[in-house]
CSV table of C-alpha atoms and ligand atoms in Angstrom, one decimal:
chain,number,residue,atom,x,y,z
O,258,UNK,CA,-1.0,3.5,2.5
O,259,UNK,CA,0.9,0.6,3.8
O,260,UNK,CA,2.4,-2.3,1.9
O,261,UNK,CA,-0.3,-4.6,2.4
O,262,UNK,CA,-0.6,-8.4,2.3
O,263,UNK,CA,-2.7,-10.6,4.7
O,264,UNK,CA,-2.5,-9.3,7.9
O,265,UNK,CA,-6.8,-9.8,8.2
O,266,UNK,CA,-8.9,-10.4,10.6
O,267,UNK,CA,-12.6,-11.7,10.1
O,268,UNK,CA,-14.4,-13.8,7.3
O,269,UNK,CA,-14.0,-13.2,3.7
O,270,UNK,CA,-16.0,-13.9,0.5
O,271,UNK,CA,-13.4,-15.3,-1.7
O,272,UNK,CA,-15.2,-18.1,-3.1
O,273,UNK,CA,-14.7,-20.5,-6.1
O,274,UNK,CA,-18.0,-21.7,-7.2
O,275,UNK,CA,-20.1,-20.2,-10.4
O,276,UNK,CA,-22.3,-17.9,-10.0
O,277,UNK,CA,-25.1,-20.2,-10.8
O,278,UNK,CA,-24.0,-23.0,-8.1
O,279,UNK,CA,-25.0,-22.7,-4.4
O,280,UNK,CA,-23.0,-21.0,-2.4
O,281,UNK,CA,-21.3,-21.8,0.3
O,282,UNK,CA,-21.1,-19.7,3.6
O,283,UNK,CA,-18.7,-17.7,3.8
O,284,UNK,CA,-15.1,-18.6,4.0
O,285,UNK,CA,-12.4,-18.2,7.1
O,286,UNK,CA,-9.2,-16.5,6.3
O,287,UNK,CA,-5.6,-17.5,7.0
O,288,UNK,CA,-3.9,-15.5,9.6
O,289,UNK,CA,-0.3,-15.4,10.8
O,290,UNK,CA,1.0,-16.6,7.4
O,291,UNK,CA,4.1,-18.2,8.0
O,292,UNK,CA,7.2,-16.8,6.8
O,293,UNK,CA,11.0,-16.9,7.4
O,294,UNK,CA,12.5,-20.6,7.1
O,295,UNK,CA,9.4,-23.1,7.7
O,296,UNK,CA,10.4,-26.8,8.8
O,297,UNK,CA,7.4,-28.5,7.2
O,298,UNK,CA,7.1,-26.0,4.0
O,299,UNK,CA,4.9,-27.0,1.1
O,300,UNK,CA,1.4,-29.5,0.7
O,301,UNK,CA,1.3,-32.2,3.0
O,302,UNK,CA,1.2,-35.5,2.4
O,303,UNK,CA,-2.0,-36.9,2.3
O,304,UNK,CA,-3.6,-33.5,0.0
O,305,UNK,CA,-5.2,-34.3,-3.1
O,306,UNK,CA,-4.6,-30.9,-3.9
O,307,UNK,CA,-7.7,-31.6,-6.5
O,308,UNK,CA,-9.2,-28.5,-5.8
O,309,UNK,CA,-11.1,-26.6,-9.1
O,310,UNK,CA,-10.4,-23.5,-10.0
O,311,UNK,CA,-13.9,-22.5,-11.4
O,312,UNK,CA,-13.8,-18.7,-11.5
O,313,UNK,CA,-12.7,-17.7,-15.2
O,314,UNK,CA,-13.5,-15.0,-17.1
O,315,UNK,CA,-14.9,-15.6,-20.6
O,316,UNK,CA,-16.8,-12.1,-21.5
O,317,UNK,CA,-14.3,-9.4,-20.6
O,318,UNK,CA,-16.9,-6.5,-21.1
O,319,UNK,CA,-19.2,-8.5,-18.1
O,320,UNK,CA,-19.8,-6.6,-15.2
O,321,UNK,CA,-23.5,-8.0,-14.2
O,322,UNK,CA,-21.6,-10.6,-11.9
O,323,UNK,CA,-23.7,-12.5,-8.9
O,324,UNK,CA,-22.2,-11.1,-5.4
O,325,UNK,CA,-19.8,-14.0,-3.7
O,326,UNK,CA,-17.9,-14.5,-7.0
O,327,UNK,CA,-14.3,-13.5,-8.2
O,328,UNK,CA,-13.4,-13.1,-11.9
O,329,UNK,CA,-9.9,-12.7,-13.7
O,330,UNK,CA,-10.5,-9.4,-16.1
O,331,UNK,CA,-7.8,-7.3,-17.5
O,332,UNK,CA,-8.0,-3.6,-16.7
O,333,UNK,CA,-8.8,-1.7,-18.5
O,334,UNK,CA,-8.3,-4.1,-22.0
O,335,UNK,CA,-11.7,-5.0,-22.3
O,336,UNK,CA,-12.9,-1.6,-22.1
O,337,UNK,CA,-10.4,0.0,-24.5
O,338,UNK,CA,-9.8,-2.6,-27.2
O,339,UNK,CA,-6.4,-1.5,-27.3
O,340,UNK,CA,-3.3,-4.3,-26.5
O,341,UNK,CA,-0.9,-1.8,-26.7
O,342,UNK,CA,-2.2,0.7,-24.5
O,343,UNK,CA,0.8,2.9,-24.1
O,344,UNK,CA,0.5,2.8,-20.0
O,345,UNK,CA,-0.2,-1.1,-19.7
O,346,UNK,CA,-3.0,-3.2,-18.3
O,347,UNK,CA,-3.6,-4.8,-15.0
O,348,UNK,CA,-4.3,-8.4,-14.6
O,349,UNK,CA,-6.5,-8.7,-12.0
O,350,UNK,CA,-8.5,-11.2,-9.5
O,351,UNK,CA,-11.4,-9.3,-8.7
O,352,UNK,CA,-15.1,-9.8,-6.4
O,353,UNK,CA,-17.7,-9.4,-10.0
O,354,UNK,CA,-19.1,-6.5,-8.3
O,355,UNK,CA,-16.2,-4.6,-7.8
O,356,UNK,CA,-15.5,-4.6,-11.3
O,357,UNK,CA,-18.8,-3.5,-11.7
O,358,UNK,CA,-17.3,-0.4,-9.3
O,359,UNK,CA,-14.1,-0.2,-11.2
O,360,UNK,CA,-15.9,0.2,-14.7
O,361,UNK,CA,-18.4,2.8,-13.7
O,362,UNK,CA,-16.1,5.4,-12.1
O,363,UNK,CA,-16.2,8.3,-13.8
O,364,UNK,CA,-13.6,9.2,-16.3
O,365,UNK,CA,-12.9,4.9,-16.8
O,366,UNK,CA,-10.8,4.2,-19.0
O,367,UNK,CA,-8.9,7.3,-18.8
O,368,UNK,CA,-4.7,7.9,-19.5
O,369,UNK,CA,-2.6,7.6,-16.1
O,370,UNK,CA,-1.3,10.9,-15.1
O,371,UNK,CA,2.1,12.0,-15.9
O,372,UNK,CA,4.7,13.7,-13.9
O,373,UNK,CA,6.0,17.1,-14.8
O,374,UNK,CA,8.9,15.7,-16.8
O,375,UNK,CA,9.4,12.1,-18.1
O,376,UNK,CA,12.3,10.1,-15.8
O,377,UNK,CA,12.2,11.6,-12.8
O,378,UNK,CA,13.8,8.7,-11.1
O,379,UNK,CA,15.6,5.2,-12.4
O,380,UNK,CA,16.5,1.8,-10.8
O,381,UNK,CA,19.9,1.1,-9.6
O,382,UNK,CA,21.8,-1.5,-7.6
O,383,UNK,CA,22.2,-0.4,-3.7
O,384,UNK,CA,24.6,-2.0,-1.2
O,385,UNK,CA,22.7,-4.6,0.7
O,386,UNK,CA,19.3,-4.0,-0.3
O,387,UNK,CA,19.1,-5.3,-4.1
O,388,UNK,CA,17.9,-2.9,-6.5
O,389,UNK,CA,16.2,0.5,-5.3
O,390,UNK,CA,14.7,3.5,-7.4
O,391,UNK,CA,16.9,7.0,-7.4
O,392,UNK,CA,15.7,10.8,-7.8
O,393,UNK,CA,17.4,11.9,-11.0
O,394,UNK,CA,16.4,15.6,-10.4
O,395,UNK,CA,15.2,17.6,-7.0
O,396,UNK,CA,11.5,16.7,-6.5
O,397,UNK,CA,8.9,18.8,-4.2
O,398,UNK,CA,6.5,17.8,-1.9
O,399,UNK,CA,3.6,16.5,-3.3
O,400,UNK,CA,5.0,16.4,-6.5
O,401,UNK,CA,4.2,13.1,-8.6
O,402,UNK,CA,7.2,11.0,-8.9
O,403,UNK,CA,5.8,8.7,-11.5
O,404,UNK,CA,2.4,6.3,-11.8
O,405,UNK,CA,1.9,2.9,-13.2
O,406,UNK,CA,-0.6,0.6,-13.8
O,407,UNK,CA,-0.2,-2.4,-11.8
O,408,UNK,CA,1.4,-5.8,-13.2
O,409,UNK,CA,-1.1,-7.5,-11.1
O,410,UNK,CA,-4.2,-6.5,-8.6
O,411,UNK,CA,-5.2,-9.7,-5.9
O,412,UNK,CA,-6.9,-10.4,-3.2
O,413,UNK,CA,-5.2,-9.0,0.1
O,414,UNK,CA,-6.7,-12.4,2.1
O,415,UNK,CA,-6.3,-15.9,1.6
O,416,UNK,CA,-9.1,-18.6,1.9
O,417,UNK,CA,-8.8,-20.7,4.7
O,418,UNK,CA,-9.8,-24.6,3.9
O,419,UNK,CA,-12.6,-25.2,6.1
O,420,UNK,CA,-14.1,-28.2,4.0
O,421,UNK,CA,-13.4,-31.5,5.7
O,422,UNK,CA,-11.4,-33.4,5.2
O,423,UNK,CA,-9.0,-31.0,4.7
O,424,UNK,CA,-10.3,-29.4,7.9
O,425,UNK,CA,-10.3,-32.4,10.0
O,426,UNK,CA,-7.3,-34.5,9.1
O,427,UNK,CA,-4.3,-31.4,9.0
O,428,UNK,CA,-2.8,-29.4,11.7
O,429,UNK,CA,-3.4,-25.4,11.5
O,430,UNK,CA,-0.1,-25.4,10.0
O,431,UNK,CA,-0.6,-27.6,7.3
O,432,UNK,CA,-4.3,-26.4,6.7
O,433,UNK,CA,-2.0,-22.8,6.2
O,434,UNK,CA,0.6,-25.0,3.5
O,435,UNK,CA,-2.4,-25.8,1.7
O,436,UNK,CA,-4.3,-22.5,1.6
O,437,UNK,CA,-1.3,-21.0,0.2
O,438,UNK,CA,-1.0,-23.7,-2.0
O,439,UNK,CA,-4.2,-23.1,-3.7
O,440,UNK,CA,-3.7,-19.8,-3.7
O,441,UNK,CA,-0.5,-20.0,-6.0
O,442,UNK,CA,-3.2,-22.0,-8.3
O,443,UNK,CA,-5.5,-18.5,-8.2
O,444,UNK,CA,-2.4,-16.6,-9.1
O,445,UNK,CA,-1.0,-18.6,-11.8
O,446,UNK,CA,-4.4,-18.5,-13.7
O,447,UNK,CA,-3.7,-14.5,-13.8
O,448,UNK,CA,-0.2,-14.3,-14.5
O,449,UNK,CA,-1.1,-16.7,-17.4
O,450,UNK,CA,-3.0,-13.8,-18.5
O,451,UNK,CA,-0.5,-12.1,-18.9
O,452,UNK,CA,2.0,-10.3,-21.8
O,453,UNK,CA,5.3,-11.9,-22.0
O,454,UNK,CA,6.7,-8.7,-21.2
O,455,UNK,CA,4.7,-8.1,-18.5
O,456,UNK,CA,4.8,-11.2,-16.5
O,457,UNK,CA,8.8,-11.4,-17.1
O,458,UNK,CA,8.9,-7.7,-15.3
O,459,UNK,CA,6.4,-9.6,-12.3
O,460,UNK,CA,8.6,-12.3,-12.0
O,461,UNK,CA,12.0,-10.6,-11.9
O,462,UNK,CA,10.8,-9.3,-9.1
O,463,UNK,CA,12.8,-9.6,-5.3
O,464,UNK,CA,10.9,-12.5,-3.0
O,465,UNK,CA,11.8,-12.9,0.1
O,466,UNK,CA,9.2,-15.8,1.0
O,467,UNK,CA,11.0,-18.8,-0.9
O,468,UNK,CA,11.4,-20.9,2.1
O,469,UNK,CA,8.2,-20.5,4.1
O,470,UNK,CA,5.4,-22.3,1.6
O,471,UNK,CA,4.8,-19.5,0.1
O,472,UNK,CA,4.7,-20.4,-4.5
O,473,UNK,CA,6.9,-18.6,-6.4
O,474,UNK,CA,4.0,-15.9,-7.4
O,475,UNK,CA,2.6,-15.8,-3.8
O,476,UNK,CA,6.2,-15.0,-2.3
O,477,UNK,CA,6.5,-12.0,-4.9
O,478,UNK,CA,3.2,-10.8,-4.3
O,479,UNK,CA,3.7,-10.8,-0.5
O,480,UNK,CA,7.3,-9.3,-0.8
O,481,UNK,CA,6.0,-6.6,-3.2
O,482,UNK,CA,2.1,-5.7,-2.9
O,483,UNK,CA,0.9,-2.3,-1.7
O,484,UNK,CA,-2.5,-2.2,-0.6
O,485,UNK,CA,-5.0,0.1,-1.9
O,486,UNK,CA,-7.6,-0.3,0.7
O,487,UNK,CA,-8.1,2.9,0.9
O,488,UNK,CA,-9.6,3.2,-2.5
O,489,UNK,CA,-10.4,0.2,-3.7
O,490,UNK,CA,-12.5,-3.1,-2.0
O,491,UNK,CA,-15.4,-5.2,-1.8
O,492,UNK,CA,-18.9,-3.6,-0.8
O,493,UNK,CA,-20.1,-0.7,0.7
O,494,UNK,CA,-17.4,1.9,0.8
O,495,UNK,CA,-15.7,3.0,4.2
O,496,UNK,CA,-16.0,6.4,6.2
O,497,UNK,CA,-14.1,9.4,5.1
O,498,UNK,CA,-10.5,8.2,6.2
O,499,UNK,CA,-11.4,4.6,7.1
O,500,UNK,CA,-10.1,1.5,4.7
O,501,UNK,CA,-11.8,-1.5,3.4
O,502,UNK,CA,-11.2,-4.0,5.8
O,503,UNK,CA,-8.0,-6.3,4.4
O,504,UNK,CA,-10.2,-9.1,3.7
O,505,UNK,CA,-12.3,-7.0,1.4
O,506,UNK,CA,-9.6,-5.3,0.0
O,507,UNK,CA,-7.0,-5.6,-2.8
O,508,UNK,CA,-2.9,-5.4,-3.4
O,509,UNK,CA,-1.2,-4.1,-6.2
O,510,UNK,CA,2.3,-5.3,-7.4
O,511,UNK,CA,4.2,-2.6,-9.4
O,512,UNK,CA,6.6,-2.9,-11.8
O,513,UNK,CA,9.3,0.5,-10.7
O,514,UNK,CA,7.4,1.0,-7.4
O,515,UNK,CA,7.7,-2.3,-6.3
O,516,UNK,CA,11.2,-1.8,-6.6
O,517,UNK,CA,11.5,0.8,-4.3
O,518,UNK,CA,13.0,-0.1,-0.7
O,519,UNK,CA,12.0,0.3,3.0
O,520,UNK,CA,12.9,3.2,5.3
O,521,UNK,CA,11.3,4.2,8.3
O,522,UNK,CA,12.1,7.8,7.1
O,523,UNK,CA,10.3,8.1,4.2
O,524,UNK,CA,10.1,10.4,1.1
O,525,UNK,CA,7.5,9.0,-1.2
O,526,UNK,CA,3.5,8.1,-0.5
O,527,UNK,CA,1.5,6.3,-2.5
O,528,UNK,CA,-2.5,6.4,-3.9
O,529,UNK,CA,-4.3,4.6,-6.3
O,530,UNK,CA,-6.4,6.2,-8.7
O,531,UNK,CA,-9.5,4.2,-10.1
O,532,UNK,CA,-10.1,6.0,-13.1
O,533,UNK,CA,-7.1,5.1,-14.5
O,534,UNK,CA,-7.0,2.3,-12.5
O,535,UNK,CA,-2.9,3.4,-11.5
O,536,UNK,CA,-0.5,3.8,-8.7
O,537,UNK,CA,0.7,7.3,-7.7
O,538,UNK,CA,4.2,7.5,-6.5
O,539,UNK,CA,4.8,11.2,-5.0
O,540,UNK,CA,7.3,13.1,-2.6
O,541,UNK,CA,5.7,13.4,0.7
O,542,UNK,CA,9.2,15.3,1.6
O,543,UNK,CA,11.5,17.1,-0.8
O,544,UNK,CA,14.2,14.7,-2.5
O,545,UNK,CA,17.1,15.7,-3.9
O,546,UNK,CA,18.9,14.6,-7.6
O,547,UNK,CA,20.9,11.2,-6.2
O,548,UNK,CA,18.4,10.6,-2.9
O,549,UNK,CA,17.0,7.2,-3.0
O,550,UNK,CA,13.2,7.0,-3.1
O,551,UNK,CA,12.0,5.2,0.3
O,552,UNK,CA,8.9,4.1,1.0
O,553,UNK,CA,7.7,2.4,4.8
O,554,UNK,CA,6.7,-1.3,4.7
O,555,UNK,CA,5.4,-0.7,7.8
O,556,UNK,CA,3.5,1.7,10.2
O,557,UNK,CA,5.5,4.8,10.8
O,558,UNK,CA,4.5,5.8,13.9
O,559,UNK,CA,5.7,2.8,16.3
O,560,UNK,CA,8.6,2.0,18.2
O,561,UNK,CA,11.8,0.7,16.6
O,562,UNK,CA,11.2,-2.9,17.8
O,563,UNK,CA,7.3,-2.9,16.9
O,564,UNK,CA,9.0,-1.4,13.6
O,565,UNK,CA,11.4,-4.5,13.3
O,566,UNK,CA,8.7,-6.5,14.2
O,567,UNK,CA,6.4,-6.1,11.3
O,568,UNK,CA,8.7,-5.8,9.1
O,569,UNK,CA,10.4,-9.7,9.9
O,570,UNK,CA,8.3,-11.3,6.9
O,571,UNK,CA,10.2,-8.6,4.1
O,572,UNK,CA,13.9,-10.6,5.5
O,573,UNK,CA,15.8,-7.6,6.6
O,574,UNK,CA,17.1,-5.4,9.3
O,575,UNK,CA,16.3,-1.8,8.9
O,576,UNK,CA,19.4,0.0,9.4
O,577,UNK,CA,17.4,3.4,8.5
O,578,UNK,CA,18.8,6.2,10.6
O,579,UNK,CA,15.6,6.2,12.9
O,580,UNK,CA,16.3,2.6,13.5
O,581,UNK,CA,19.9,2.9,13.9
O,582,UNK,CA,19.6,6.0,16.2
O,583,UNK,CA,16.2,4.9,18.1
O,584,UNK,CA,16.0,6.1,21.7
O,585,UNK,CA,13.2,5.6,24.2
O,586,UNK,CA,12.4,9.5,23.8
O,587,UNK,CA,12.4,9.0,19.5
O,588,UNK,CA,10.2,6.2,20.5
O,589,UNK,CA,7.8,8.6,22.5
O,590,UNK,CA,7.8,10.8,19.7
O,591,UNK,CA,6.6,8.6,17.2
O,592,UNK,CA,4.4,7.2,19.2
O,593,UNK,CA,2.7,10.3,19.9
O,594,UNK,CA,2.9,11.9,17.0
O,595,UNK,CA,-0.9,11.7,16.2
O,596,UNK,CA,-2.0,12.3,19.6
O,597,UNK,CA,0.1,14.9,20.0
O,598,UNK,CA,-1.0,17.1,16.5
O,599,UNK,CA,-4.4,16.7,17.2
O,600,UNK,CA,-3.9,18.2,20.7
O,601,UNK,CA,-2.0,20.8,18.7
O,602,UNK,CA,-4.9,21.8,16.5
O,603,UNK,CA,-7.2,21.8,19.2
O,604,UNK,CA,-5.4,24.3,21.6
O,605,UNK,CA,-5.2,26.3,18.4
O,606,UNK,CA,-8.9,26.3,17.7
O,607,UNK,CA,-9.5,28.1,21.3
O,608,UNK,CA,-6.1,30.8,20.9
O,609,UNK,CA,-7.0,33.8,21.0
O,610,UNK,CA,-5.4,36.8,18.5
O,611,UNK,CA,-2.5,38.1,18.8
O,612,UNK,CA,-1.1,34.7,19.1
O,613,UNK,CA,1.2,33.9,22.0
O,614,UNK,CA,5.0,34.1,20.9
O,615,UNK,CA,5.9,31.2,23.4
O,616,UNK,CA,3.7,28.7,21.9
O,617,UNK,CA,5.2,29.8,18.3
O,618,UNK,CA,8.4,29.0,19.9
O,619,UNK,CA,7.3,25.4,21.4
O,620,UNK,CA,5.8,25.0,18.0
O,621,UNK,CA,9.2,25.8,15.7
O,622,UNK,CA,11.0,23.2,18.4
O,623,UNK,CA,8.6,20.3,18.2
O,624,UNK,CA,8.5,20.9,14.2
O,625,UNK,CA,12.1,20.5,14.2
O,626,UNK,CA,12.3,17.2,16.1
O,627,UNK,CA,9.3,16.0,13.9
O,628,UNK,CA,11.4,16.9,10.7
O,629,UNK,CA,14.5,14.8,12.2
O,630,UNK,CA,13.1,12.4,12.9
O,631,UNK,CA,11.2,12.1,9.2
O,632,UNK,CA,7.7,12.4,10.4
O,633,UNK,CA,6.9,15.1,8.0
O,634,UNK,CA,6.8,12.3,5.9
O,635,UNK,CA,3.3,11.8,7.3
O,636,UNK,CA,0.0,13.6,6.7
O,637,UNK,CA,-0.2,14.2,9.9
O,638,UNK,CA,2.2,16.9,9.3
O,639,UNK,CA,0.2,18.6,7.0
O,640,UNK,CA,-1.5,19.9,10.2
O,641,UNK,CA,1.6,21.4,12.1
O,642,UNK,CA,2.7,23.2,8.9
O,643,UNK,CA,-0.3,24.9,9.1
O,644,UNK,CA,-0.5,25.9,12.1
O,645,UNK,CA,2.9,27.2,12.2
O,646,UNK,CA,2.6,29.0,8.7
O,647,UNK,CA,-0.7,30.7,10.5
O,648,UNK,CA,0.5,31.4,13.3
O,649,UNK,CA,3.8,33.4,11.8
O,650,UNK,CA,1.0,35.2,9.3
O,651,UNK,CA,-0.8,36.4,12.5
O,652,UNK,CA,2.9,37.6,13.5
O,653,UNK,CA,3.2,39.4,10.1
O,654,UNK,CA,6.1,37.4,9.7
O,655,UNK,CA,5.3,36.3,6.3
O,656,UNK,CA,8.5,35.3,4.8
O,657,UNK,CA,8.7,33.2,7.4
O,658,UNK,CA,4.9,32.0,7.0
O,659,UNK,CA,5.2,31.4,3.0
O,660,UNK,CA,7.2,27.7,3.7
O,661,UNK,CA,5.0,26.3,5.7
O,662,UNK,CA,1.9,27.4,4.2
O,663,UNK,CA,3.5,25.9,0.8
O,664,UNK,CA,3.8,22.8,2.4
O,665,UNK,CA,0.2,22.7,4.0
O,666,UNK,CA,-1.2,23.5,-0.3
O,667,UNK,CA,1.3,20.7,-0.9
O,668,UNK,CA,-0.2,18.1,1.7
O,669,UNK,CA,-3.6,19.1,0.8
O,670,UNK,CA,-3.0,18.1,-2.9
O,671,UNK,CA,-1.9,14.9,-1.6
O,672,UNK,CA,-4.7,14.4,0.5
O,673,UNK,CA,-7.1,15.5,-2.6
O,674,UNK,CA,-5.7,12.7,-4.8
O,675,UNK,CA,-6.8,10.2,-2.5
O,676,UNK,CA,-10.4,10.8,-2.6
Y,133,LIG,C1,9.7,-4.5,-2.5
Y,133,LIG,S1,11.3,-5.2,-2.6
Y,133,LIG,C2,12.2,-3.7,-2.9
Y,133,LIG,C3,13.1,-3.8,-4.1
Y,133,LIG,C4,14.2,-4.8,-4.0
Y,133,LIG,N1,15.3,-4.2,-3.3
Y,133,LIG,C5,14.6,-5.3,-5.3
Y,133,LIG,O1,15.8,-5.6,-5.5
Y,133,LIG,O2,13.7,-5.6,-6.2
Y,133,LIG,C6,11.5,-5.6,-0.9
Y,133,LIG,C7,12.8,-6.3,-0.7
Y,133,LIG,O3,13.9,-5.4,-0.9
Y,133,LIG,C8,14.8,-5.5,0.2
Y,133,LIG,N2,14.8,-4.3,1.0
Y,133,LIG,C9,13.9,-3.3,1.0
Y,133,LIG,N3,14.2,-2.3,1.8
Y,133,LIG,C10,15.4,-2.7,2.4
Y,133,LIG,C11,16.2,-2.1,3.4
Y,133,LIG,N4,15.9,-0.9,4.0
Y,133,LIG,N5,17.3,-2.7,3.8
Y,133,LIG,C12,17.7,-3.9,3.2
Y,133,LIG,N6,16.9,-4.6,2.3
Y,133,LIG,C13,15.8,-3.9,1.9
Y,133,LIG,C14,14.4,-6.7,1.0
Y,133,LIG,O4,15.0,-7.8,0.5
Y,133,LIG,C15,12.9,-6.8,0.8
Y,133,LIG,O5,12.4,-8.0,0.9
């Protein structure tokens, strides 16, 4: 899962109106959100900035909502009857029928899950990076780190204003100032929603967007969202694998995880769990007592400067080993990596018993530039643990064998929680 905020493509149904109004086609979305230092930040003059907001929800046990047609809901209060609830609730923005979907998975409302022992890791100041979150003991792949219930669950895409005269009398530019403008509007209404507590921990949080346009809750949500596209969206669901596409698809600002910083190295993956409607945070590489938790902003398995590149909006240089020891061949490997395992698996598939010893050897050598470089980090490498822990079985070397195949039972727990 990446972090994930408005990077879309396409038409969304965000839409304002009442379910029993007529609707409206659907809606562009804004691309290329500004960020950095904008010249011309915030609403041009000449915007009304009269807009409604008419989606609010009354009846928090509704879920019979008309498609085309967000709602604010609290997750899972409504459900529960319980304020306190011991692991939070979720202020959300939500499509009515994907609440529908949230309410009716099996096992809704239940507890989130909790690790094997409480305080696994804790916040702390770092040297130029804020605050970050710290291992207090060692941790094991695919062990669960912590979960949470997000602060805050939105929208992924922003409307586009395509109604004249906004659409006719404002530059692209501005027409962006504006959507984000009224989107800031959306997100108050939800924040407003919220406990004192909770919306002190939302607001505390880092934002990096405070000079592109971008409202105070906007820039935090940008700065701090993790999509969950993979398990949670708008309509039918995606192919084994596949995502909801991002403007169908939802973030989710945390209140520890979002506190945990960016390395192209890392050591922790996340999923989101709609039964209990929470975040998993878990080791997708052993951590030691001290390490900081990392987590990648940004797609792994790029070069340093695509890395760089898409990571610009978050207002930092990575300085992550990987970036600050990037060659053209470390740029090969990462690029390759998936190509390259898959390739793997399949000249596996036709090898024939006993297995050859040279490939073993080729095998041992690639996994040990994959682990320097951090790419066991991805679940890729769930794939060359295996074949190396089968291939040393075949060999009868089992000692050998048993810490790979631990790590393929590890990965495949990971990849079962994300189902
Ligand atoms: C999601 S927040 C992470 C927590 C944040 N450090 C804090 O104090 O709350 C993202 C922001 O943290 C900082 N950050 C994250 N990773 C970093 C890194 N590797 N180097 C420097 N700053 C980083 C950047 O300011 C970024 O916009």
């Amino acid at each position: 899962m990446r972090r994930g905020f408005l990077k879309a493509k396409g038409k969304t149904l965000f839409d304002s109106e009442p379910p029993s109004a007529k609707q409206e086609p659907p809606i562009r979305i804004v691309e290329k959100i500004p960020f950095g230092k904008v010249e011309d930040a915030g609403i041009p003059d000449g915007y009304d900035g009269s807009s409604k907001l008419k989606y609010q929800q009354n009846d928090s046990r509704k879920i019979d909502y008309d498609d085309n047609y967000l709602v604010y809901t609290t997750v899972p209060m409504g459900f529960t009857h319980k304020a306190d609830d011991p692991d939070g609730h979720s202020e959300c923005i939500i499509h009515g029928p994907t609440k529908a979907k949230i309410v009716n998975t099996p096992g809704y409302p239940c507890t989130i899950p909790k690790p094997r022992r409480p305080n696994m890791c804790v916040i702390k100041p770092v040297a130029d990076m804020g605050l970050g979150v710290f291992a207090t003991c060692n941790i094991k792949v695919g062990e669960l780190i912590f979960s949470e219930r997000p602060l805050l669950v939105a929208p992924r895409a922003m409307e586009a204003p395509t109604k004249p005269p906004v659409s006719s009398n404002f530059t692209i530019d501005q027409q962006k100032q504006i959507a984000m403008y009224e989107f800031e509007k959306v997100l108050q209404c939800a924040v407003g929603r919220m406990s004192a507590e909770r919306r002190a921990a939302l607001m505390a949080l880092a934002n990096s967007h405070k000079e592109d346009g971008s409202g105070p809750i906007l820039g935090i949500m940008r700065t701090n969202g993790f999509s969950i596209a993979t398990e949670l969206g708008d309509g039918p669901a995606p192919a084994p694998g596949q995502e909801y596409p991002s403007e169908r698809s939802y973030s989710a600002i945390c209140d520890m995880g979002s506190r945990i910083n960016h390395s192209c190295m890392p050591n922790v993956t996340t999923s989101f769990m709609l039964s209990s409607f929470s975040m998993q945070f878990v080791a997708s590489r052993e951590i030691k007592a001290g390490e900081q938790l990392f987590y990648s902003y940004c797609g792994v398995v790029q070069s340093a400067a695509d890395r760089q590149e898409e990571l610009a909006p978050y207002g930092f240089e990575c300085k992550c080993p990987a970036c600050a020891n990037a060659t053209p061949e470390r740029d090969r490997l990462r690029i390759e990596f998936q190509d390259k395992v898959l390739g793997l698996v399949r000249d596996v598939s036709w090898m024939r018993y006993p297995p050859d010893r040279d490939f073993l050897g080729r095998m041992l050598r690639y996994d040990q530039d994959v682990v320097a470089e951090g790419l066991n980090s991805q679940r890729m490498y769930r794939f060359v643990a295996s074949i190396i822990g089968h291939l040393l079985t075949q060999l009868g070397m089992n000692q050998q064998a048993k810490r790979y195949l631990e790590l393929e039972q590890a990965w495949k727990e990971i990849m079962k929680d994300r189902s």
